[in-house]
């Protein structure tokens, strides 16, 4: 007996992606956005298959992602944000709210919503994860978005 195994690969051709990016801590977010776009393009995405939506901050990411998912135009959505700790724990509340909201959007709509919201203690940690010594979270999440879009299509989920 052969068991069917479904695995999403990294071929982005024919898939549409929405990249929802926070404008707060924009320099860090832009590095992730650029890496995500580069990764999607290297894997076959056409410029016409990519759409960028800008929101004020991390807290607004889930709602914009919901709108993108409900539009029916996208195979996967990538949420990009950087929340840096200040003098209070507000950064943790924003990051947790964004994470919870993004997961809810994904589960409720069936559209993969990939979380590239970094919650870091300082700018050095953000630098390390947006193209520094720890890689670029934008590129990593773009690869996951491709896999999830391919997997969704392979499983014939609408």
mmCIF file of N, CA, C and O in Angstrom, residues 18-24 29 32-33 52-69 77-83 94-106 113-119:
data_model
loop_
_atom_site.group_PDB
_atom_site.id
_atom_site.type_symbol
_atom_site.label_atom_id
_atom_site.label_comp_id
_atom_site.label_asym_id
_atom_site.label_seq_id
_atom_site.Cartn_x
_atom_site.Cartn_y
_atom_site.Cartn_z
ATOM 1 N N UNK A 18 0.177 38.553 -0.920
ATOM 2 C CA UNK A 18 0.005 39.896 -0.379
ATOM 3 C C UNK A 18 0.999 40.045 0.764
ATOM 4 O O UNK A 18 1.057 39.198 1.660
ATOM 5 N N UNK A 19 1.778 41.097 0.715
ATOM 6 C CA UNK A 19 2.744 41.386 1.768
ATOM 7 C C UNK A 19 2.239 42.606 2.527
ATOM 8 O O UNK A 19 2.159 43.706 1.970
ATOM 9 N N UNK A 20 1.854 42.395 3.776
ATOM 10 C CA UNK A 20 1.303 43.465 4.602
ATOM 11 C C UNK A 20 2.408 43.908 5.553
ATOM 12 O O UNK A 20 2.869 43.124 6.383
ATOM 13 N N UNK A 21 2.836 45.159 5.398
ATOM 14 C CA UNK A 21 4.019 45.648 6.114
ATOM 15 C C UNK A 21 3.682 46.823 7.022
ATOM 16 O O UNK A 21 3.025 47.782 6.602
ATOM 17 N N UNK A 22 4.164 46.750 8.240
ATOM 18 C CA UNK A 22 4.012 47.833 9.206
ATOM 19 C C UNK A 22 4.958 48.978 8.855
ATOM 20 O O UNK A 22 6.096 48.751 8.436
ATOM 21 N N UNK A 23 4.494 50.195 9.034
ATOM 22 C CA UNK A 23 5.361 51.356 8.813
ATOM 23 C C UNK A 23 6.151 51.712 10.076
ATOM 24 O O UNK A 23 7.123 52.455 10.006
ATOM 25 N N UNK A 24 5.735 51.190 11.228
ATOM 26 C CA UNK A 24 6.455 51.443 12.468
ATOM 27 C C UNK A 24 7.762 50.654 12.429
ATOM 28 O O UNK A 24 7.782 49.503 12.005
ATOM 29 N N UNK A 29 11.584 46.798 8.966
ATOM 30 C CA UNK A 29 10.524 46.136 8.212
ATOM 31 C C UNK A 29 10.860 46.150 6.722
ATOM 32 O O UNK A 29 10.658 45.150 6.028
ATOM 33 N N UNK A 32 13.110 43.362 5.731
ATOM 34 C CA UNK A 32 12.397 42.081 5.629
ATOM 35 C C UNK A 32 11.525 42.050 4.381
ATOM 36 O O UNK A 32 11.464 41.029 3.698
ATOM 37 N N UNK A 33 10.870 43.151 4.082
ATOM 38 C CA UNK A 33 10.009 43.226 2.904
ATOM 39 C C UNK A 33 10.818 43.016 1.632
ATOM 40 O O UNK A 33 10.438 42.232 0.758
ATOM 41 N N UNK A 52 1.735 44.852 -2.168
ATOM 42 C CA UNK A 52 2.200 45.337 -0.869
ATOM 43 C C UNK A 52 1.129 46.244 -0.286
ATOM 44 O O UNK A 52 0.616 47.134 -0.969
ATOM 45 N N UNK A 53 0.805 46.010 0.980
ATOM 46 C CA UNK A 53 -0.133 46.853 1.721
ATOM 47 C C UNK A 53 0.621 47.376 2.930
ATOM 48 O O UNK A 53 1.251 46.602 3.654
ATOM 49 N N UNK A 54 0.561 48.681 3.152
ATOM 50 C CA UNK A 54 1.240 49.296 4.306
ATOM 51 C C UNK A 54 0.205 49.655 5.373
ATOM 52 O O UNK A 54 -0.834 50.211 5.063
ATOM 53 N N UNK A 55 0.532 49.326 6.614
ATOM 54 C CA UNK A 55 -0.321 49.678 7.749
ATOM 55 C C UNK A 55 0.508 50.473 8.750
ATOM 56 O O UNK A 55 1.742 50.418 8.727
ATOM 57 N N UNK A 56 -0.160 51.216 9.660
ATOM 58 C CA UNK A 56 0.605 52.049 10.596
ATOM 59 C C UNK A 56 1.557 51.272 11.505
ATOM 60 O O UNK A 56 2.707 51.660 11.688
ATOM 61 N N UNK A 57 1.082 50.167 12.096
ATOM 62 C CA UNK A 57 1.918 49.432 13.040
ATOM 63 C C UNK A 57 1.541 47.970 13.124
ATOM 64 O O UNK A 57 0.666 47.484 12.388
ATOM 65 N N UNK A 58 2.182 47.274 14.043
ATOM 66 C CA UNK A 58 1.946 45.842 14.196
ATOM 67 C C UNK A 58 0.532 45.502 14.617
ATOM 68 O O UNK A 58 -0.008 44.462 14.226
ATOM 69 N N UNK A 59 -0.082 46.360 15.401
ATOM 70 C CA UNK A 59 -1.430 46.092 15.883
ATOM 71 C C UNK A 59 -2.441 46.059 14.741
ATOM 72 O O UNK A 59 -3.453 45.365 14.820
ATOM 73 N N UNK A 60 -2.172 46.785 13.663
ATOM 74 C CA UNK A 60 -3.081 46.862 12.522
ATOM 75 C C UNK A 60 -2.887 45.743 11.507
ATOM 76 O O UNK A 60 -3.685 45.593 10.580
ATOM 77 N N UNK A 61 -1.855 44.956 11.649
ATOM 78 C CA UNK A 61 -1.579 43.889 10.691
ATOM 79 C C UNK A 61 -2.720 42.875 10.545
ATOM 80 O O UNK A 61 -3.095 42.540 9.423
ATOM 81 N N UNK A 62 -3.290 42.350 11.636
ATOM 82 C CA UNK A 62 -4.327 41.325 11.462
ATOM 83 C C UNK A 62 -5.541 41.792 10.658
ATOM 84 O O UNK A 62 -6.051 41.033 9.825
ATOM 85 N N UNK A 63 -5.998 43.005 10.877
ATOM 86 C CA UNK A 63 -7.179 43.467 10.150
ATOM 87 C C UNK A 63 -6.890 43.602 8.657
ATOM 88 O O UNK A 63 -7.679 43.148 7.821
ATOM 89 N N UNK A 64 -5.755 44.177 8.316
ATOM 90 C CA UNK A 64 -5.404 44.291 6.896
ATOM 91 C C UNK A 64 -5.213 42.909 6.273
ATOM 92 O O UNK A 64 -5.592 42.685 5.113
ATOM 93 N N UNK A 65 -4.657 41.975 7.030
ATOM 94 C CA UNK A 65 -4.509 40.603 6.523
ATOM 95 C C UNK A 65 -5.875 39.951 6.321
ATOM 96 O O UNK A 65 -6.073 39.208 5.364
ATOM 97 N N UNK A 66 -6.808 40.229 7.201
ATOM 98 C CA UNK A 66 -8.164 39.694 7.038
ATOM 99 C C UNK A 66 -8.779 40.226 5.751
ATOM 100 O O UNK A 66 -9.379 39.479 4.981
ATOM 101 N N UNK A 67 -8.645 41.531 5.526
ATOM 102 C CA UNK A 67 -9.183 42.118 4.297
ATOM 103 C C UNK A 67 -8.566 41.460 3.062
ATOM 104 O O UNK A 67 -9.254 41.165 2.091
ATOM 105 N N UNK A 68 -7.255 41.247 3.112
ATOM 106 C CA UNK A 68 -6.565 40.606 1.985
ATOM 107 C C UNK A 68 -7.087 39.178 1.787
ATOM 108 O O UNK A 68 -7.357 38.749 0.665
ATOM 109 N N UNK A 69 -7.242 38.447 2.881
ATOM 110 C CA UNK A 69 -7.729 37.066 2.792
ATOM 111 C C UNK A 69 -9.155 37.028 2.257
ATOM 112 O O UNK A 69 -9.487 36.194 1.408
ATOM 113 N N UNK A 77 -0.568 35.162 2.500
ATOM 114 C CA UNK A 77 -0.346 36.525 2.970
ATOM 115 C C UNK A 77 0.838 36.496 3.923
ATOM 116 O O UNK A 77 0.951 35.599 4.758
ATOM 117 N N UNK A 78 1.687 37.496 3.787
ATOM 118 C CA UNK A 78 2.855 37.616 4.662
ATOM 119 C C UNK A 78 2.709 38.907 5.462
ATOM 120 O O UNK A 78 2.578 39.985 4.885
ATOM 121 N N UNK A 79 2.714 38.794 6.782
ATOM 122 C CA UNK A 79 2.629 39.957 7.672
ATOM 123 C C UNK A 79 4.021 40.267 8.199
ATOM 124 O O UNK A 79 4.686 39.399 8.767
ATOM 125 N N UNK A 80 4.454 41.517 8.005
ATOM 126 C CA UNK A 80 5.799 41.926 8.382
ATOM 127 C C UNK A 80 5.756 43.095 9.367
ATOM 128 O O UNK A 80 5.122 44.120 9.081
ATOM 129 N N UNK A 81 6.419 42.936 10.487
ATOM 130 C CA UNK A 81 6.483 44.012 11.470
ATOM 131 C C UNK A 81 7.631 43.796 12.435
ATOM 132 O O UNK A 81 8.122 42.676 12.592
ATOM 133 N N UNK A 82 8.041 44.881 13.066
ATOM 134 C CA UNK A 82 9.088 44.812 14.089
ATOM 135 C C UNK A 82 8.623 45.644 15.280
ATOM 136 O O UNK A 82 8.321 46.827 15.140
ATOM 137 N N UNK A 83 8.555 44.987 16.423
ATOM 138 C CA UNK A 83 8.172 45.656 17.654
ATOM 139 C C UNK A 83 9.381 45.596 18.582
ATOM 140 O O UNK A 83 9.839 44.505 18.947
ATOM 141 N N UNK A 94 1.589 44.357 21.994
ATOM 142 C CA UNK A 94 1.394 44.546 20.554
ATOM 143 C C UNK A 94 1.784 43.275 19.797
ATOM 144 O O UNK A 94 1.045 42.801 18.933
ATOM 145 N N UNK A 95 2.933 42.705 20.125
ATOM 146 C CA UNK A 95 3.408 41.502 19.420
ATOM 147 C C UNK A 95 2.465 40.323 19.650
ATOM 148 O O UNK A 95 2.152 39.587 18.712
ATOM 149 N N UNK A 96 2.012 40.136 20.883
ATOM 150 C CA UNK A 96 1.098 39.028 21.169
ATOM 151 C C UNK A 96 -0.253 39.237 20.487
ATOM 152 O O UNK A 96 -0.830 38.284 19.940
ATOM 153 N N UNK A 97 -0.751 40.463 20.501
ATOM 154 C CA UNK A 97 -2.026 40.750 19.839
ATOM 155 C C UNK A 97 -1.917 40.503 18.342
ATOM 156 O O UNK A 97 -2.822 39.923 17.728
ATOM 157 N N UNK A 98 -0.824 40.937 17.748
ATOM 158 C CA UNK A 98 -0.624 40.715 16.315
ATOM 159 C C UNK A 98 -0.547 39.223 16.013
ATOM 160 O O UNK A 98 -1.210 38.733 15.084
ATOM 161 N N UNK A 99 0.216 38.491 16.790
ATOM 162 C CA UNK A 99 0.362 37.054 16.575
ATOM 163 C C UNK A 99 -0.973 36.333 16.712
ATOM 164 O O UNK A 99 -1.342 35.515 15.859
ATOM 165 N N UNK A 100 -1.701 36.629 17.763
ATOM 166 C CA UNK A 100 -3.006 36.000 17.957
ATOM 167 C C UNK A 100 -3.954 36.350 16.815
ATOM 168 O O UNK A 100 -4.672 35.485 16.301
ATOM 169 N N UNK A 101 -3.962 37.611 16.414
ATOM 170 C CA UNK A 101 -4.846 38.044 15.336
ATOM 171 C C UNK A 101 -4.503 37.398 14.012
ATOM 172 O O UNK A 101 -5.393 36.987 13.261
ATOM 173 N N UNK A 102 -3.232 37.295 13.711
ATOM 174 C CA UNK A 102 -2.809 36.685 12.450
ATOM 175 C C UNK A 102 -3.204 35.215 12.406
ATOM 176 O O UNK A 102 -3.680 34.717 11.376
ATOM 177 N N UNK A 103 -3.022 34.519 13.501
ATOM 178 C CA UNK A 103 -3.409 33.105 13.550
ATOM 179 C C UNK A 103 -4.917 32.965 13.363
ATOM 180 O O UNK A 103 -5.387 32.099 12.626
ATOM 181 N N UNK A 104 -5.672 33.837 14.006
ATOM 182 C CA UNK A 104 -7.131 33.788 13.884
ATOM 183 C C UNK A 104 -7.557 34.013 12.440
ATOM 184 O O UNK A 104 -8.428 33.304 11.923
ATOM 185 N N UNK A 105 -6.956 34.991 11.764
ATOM 186 C CA UNK A 105 -7.291 35.257 10.361
ATOM 187 C C UNK A 105 -7.021 34.020 9.515
ATOM 188 O O UNK A 105 -7.841 33.617 8.693
ATOM 189 N N UNK A 106 -5.888 33.423 9.714
ATOM 190 C CA UNK A 106 -5.520 32.240 8.937
ATOM 191 C C UNK A 106 -6.510 31.103 9.164
ATOM 192 O O UNK A 106 -6.986 30.487 8.214
ATOM 193 N N UNK A 113 -1.607 32.745 6.510
ATOM 194 C CA UNK A 113 -1.078 34.041 6.915
ATOM 195 C C UNK A 113 0.206 33.758 7.671
ATOM 196 O O UNK A 113 0.184 33.156 8.739
ATOM 197 N N UNK A 114 1.327 34.168 7.073
ATOM 198 C CA UNK A 114 2.631 33.884 7.648
ATOM 199 C C UNK A 114 3.091 35.050 8.510
ATOM 200 O O UNK A 114 3.007 36.202 8.105
ATOM 201 N N UNK A 115 3.585 34.730 9.681
ATOM 202 C CA UNK A 115 3.919 35.727 10.693
ATOM 203 C C UNK A 115 5.411 36.074 10.667
ATOM 204 O O UNK A 115 6.246 35.288 11.090
ATOM 205 N N UNK A 116 5.702 37.272 10.188
ATOM 206 C CA UNK A 116 7.062 37.807 10.252
ATOM 207 C C UNK A 116 7.055 39.056 11.121
ATOM 208 O O UNK A 116 7.572 40.104 10.753
ATOM 209 N N UNK A 117 6.428 38.940 12.294
ATOM 210 C CA UNK A 117 6.422 40.027 13.260
ATOM 211 C C UNK A 117 7.473 39.696 14.313
ATOM 212 O O UNK A 117 7.336 38.712 15.040
ATOM 213 N N UNK A 118 8.504 40.499 14.350
ATOM 214 C CA UNK A 118 9.575 40.297 15.322
ATOM 215 C C UNK A 118 9.280 41.089 16.588
ATOM 216 O O UNK A 118 8.910 42.260 16.511
ATOM 217 N N UNK A 119 9.454 40.472 17.734
ATOM 218 C CA UNK A 119 9.396 41.155 19.024
ATOM 219 C C UNK A 119 10.793 41.056 19.611
ATOM 220 O O UNK A 119 11.234 39.964 19.990
#
